[in-house]
Short mmCIF file of C-alpha atoms in Angstrom, two decimals:
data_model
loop_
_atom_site.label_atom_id
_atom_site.label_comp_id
_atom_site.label_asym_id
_atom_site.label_seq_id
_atom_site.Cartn_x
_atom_site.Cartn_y
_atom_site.Cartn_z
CA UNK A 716 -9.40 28.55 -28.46
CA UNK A 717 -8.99 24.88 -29.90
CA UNK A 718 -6.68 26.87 -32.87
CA UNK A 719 -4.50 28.46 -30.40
CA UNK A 720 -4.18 25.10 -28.09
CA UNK A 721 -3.24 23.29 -31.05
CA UNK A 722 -1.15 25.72 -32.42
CA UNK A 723 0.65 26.55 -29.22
CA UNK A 724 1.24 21.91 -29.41
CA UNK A 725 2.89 22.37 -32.72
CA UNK A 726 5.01 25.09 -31.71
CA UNK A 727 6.51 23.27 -28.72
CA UNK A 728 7.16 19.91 -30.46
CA UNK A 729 9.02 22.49 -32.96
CA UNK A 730 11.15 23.68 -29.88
CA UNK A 731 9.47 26.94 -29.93
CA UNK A 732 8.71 26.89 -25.90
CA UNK A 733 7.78 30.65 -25.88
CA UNK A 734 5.69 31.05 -28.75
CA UNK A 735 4.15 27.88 -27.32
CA UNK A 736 3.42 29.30 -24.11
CA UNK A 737 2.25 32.51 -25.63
CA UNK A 738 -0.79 30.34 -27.53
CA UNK A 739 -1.54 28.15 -24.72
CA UNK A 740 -2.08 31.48 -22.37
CA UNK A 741 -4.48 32.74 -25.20
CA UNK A 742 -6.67 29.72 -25.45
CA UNK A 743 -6.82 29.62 -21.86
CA UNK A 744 -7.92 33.30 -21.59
CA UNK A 745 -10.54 32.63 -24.14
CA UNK A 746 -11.87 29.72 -22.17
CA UNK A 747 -10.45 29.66 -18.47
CA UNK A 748 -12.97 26.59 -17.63
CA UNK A 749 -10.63 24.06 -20.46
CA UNK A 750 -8.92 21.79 -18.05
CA UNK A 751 -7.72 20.80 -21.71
CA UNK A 752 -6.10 24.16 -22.51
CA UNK A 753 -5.37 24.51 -19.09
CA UNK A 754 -2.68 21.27 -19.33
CA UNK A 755 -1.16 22.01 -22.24
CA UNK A 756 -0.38 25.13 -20.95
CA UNK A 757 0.94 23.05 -18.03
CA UNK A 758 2.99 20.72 -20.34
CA UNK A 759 4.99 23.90 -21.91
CA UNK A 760 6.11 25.12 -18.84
CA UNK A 761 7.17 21.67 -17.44
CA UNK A 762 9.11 21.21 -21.04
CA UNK A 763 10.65 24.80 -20.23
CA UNK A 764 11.55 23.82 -16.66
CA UNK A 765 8.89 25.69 -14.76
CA UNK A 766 8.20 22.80 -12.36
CA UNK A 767 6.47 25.38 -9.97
CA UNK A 768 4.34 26.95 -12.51
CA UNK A 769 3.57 23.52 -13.78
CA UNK A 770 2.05 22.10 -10.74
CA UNK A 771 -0.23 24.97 -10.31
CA UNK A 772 -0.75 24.34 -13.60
CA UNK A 773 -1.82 20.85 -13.66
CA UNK A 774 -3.66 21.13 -10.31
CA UNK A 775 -6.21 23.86 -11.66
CA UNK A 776 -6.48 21.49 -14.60
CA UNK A 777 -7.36 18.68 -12.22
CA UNK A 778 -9.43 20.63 -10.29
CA UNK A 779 -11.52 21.59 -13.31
CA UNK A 780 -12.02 17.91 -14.67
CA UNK A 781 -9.38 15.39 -12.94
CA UNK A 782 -10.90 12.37 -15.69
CA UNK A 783 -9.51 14.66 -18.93
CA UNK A 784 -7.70 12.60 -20.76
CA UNK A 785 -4.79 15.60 -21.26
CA UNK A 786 -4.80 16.32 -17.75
CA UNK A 787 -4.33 12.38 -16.86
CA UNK A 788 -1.38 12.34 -19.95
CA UNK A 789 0.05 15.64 -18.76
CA UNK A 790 0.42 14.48 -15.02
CA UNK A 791 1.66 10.96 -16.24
CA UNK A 792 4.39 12.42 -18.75
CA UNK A 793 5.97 14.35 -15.69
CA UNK A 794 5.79 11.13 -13.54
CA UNK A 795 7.17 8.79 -15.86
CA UNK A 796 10.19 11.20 -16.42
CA UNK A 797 11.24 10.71 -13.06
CA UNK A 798 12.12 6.84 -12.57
CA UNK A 799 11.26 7.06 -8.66
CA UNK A 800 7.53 7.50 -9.38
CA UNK A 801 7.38 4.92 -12.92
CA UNK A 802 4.74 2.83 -11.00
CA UNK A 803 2.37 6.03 -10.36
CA UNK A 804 2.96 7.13 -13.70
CA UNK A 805 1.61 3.54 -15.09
CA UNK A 806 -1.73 4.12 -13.19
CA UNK A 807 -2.04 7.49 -14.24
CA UNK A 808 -1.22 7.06 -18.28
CA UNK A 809 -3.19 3.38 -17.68
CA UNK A 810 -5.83 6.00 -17.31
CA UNK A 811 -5.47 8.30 -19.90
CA UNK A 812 -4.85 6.18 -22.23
CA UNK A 813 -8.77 4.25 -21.20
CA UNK A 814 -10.33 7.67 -21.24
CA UNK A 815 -8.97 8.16 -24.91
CA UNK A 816 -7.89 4.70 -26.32
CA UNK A 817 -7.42 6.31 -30.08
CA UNK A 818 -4.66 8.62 -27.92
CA UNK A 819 -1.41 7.51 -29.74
CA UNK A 820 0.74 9.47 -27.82
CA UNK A 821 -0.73 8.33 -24.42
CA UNK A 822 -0.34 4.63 -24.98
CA UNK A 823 3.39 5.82 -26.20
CA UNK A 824 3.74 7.08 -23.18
CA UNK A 825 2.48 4.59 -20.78
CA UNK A 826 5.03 2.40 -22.96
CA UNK A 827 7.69 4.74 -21.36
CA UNK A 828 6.21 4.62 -17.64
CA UNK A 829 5.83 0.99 -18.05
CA UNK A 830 9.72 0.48 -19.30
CA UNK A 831 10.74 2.82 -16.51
CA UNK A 832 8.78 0.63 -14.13
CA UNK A 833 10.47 -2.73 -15.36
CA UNK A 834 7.15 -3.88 -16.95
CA UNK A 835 9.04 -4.56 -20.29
CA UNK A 836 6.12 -7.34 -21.65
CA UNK A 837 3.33 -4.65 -21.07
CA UNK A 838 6.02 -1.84 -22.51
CA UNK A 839 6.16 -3.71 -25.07
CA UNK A 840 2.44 -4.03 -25.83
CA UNK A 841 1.53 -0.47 -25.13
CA UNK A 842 4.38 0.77 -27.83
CA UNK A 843 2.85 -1.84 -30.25
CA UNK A 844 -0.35 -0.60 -29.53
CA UNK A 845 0.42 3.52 -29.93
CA UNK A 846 2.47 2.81 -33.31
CA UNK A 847 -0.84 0.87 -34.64
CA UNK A 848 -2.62 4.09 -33.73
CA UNK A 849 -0.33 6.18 -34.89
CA UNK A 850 2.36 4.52 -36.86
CA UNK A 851 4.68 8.06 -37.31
CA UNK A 852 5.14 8.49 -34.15
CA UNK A 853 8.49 5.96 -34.99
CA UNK A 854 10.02 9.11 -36.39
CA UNK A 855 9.97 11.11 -32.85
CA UNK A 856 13.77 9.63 -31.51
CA UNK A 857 12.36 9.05 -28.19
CA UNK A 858 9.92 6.53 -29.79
CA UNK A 859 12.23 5.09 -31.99
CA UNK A 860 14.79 4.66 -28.88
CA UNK A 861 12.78 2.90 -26.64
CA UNK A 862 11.17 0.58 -29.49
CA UNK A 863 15.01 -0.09 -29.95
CA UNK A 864 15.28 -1.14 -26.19
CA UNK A 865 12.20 -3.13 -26.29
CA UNK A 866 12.40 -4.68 -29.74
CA UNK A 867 9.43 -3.79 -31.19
CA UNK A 868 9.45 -2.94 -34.71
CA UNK A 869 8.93 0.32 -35.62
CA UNK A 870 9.28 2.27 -39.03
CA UNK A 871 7.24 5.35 -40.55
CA UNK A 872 4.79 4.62 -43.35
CA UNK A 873 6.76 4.87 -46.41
CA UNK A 874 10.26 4.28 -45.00
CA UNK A 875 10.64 0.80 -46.62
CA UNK A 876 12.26 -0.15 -42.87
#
C-alpha cells in the first residue's frame, strides 16, 4: 500500500488529481486502518475541491490516529489556506511538524500558516528551517514566493543562485 500512497503523492504534485485519487483509494483498500493513506487520500480530494469528501476524509483519519504526523499536516494545509483560521493552522502544523521534525514540507508549511497569521519572525524561521531539510523544495513557486515575501534565501542545490 506504501507504493500506491506514494505513487498516488507524485501523481497529484504532477496535477494528475484523478490518477491520484485512484492510488490513494487502492492503498486505502489494502489497508483501511492507515490514518496515513487515509489523509492523503483526504489531501487529493481537498486539492480537487471536494471539501465534503475531504472532511470525512480527514476525520476517519483522525479518528484512526489524531497524533499522525500526515493527518496533523493534512488538517493544517487546509487551515492555513484559509487566512480566517492561520492561528489554528499554526498549532496544528506546530504539531506536525514536532511529531516529524525531518518533515520538510510540514515546517514549509507552518512557514505559510505562520505568514498568514502575521508571525513573519517565526515564518521566517520555519521556511529556513524546511529548506535546510529539504533545500529543493525552493523550486515549488509557492516556496519560492513566500521566501520572496519573507526574505529568506532560497535557491535549489546546483542553481548557482
Amino acid at each position: 500500500p506504501e507504493t500506491r500512497s506514494l505513487l498516488g503523492e507524485a501523481l497529484r504534485e504532477n496535477g494528475d488529481l484523478a490518477g491520484s485519487l485512484a492510488e490513494h483509494e487502492a492503498a486505502v483498500a489494502l489497508d483501511p486502518g492507515s490514518a496515513r493513506y487515509e489523509a492523503r487520500r483526504g489531501r487529493t480530494l481537498l486539492a480537487m475541491g471536494r471539501k465534503e469528501e475531504w472532511a470525512e476524509s480527514i476525520a476517519r483519519a483522525e479518528s484512526l490516529d489524531p497524533g499522525d504526523p500526515t493527518v496533523l499536516m493534512v488538517k493544517g494545509i487546509s487551515l492555513a489556506s484559509r487566512k480566517k483560521t492561520a492561528t489554528e493552522a499554526v498549532a496544528v502544523l506546530s504539531a506536525a511538524v514536532k511529531a516529524d521534525p525531518e518533515s520538510a514540507e510540514a515546517a514549509a508549511w507552518l512557514a505559510v500558516a505562520q505568514s498568514k497569521a502575521k508571525k513573519k519572525a517565526e515564518a521566517r524561521a520555519s521556511l529556513e528551517a524546511a529548506l535546510g531539510l529539504n533545500p529543493w523544495l525552493a523550486k515549488a513557486s509557492w516556496v519560492a514566493d513566500l521566501a520572496g515575501e519573507l526574505g529568506v534565501e532560497a535557491a535549489p542545490p546546483g542553481t548557482g543562485k
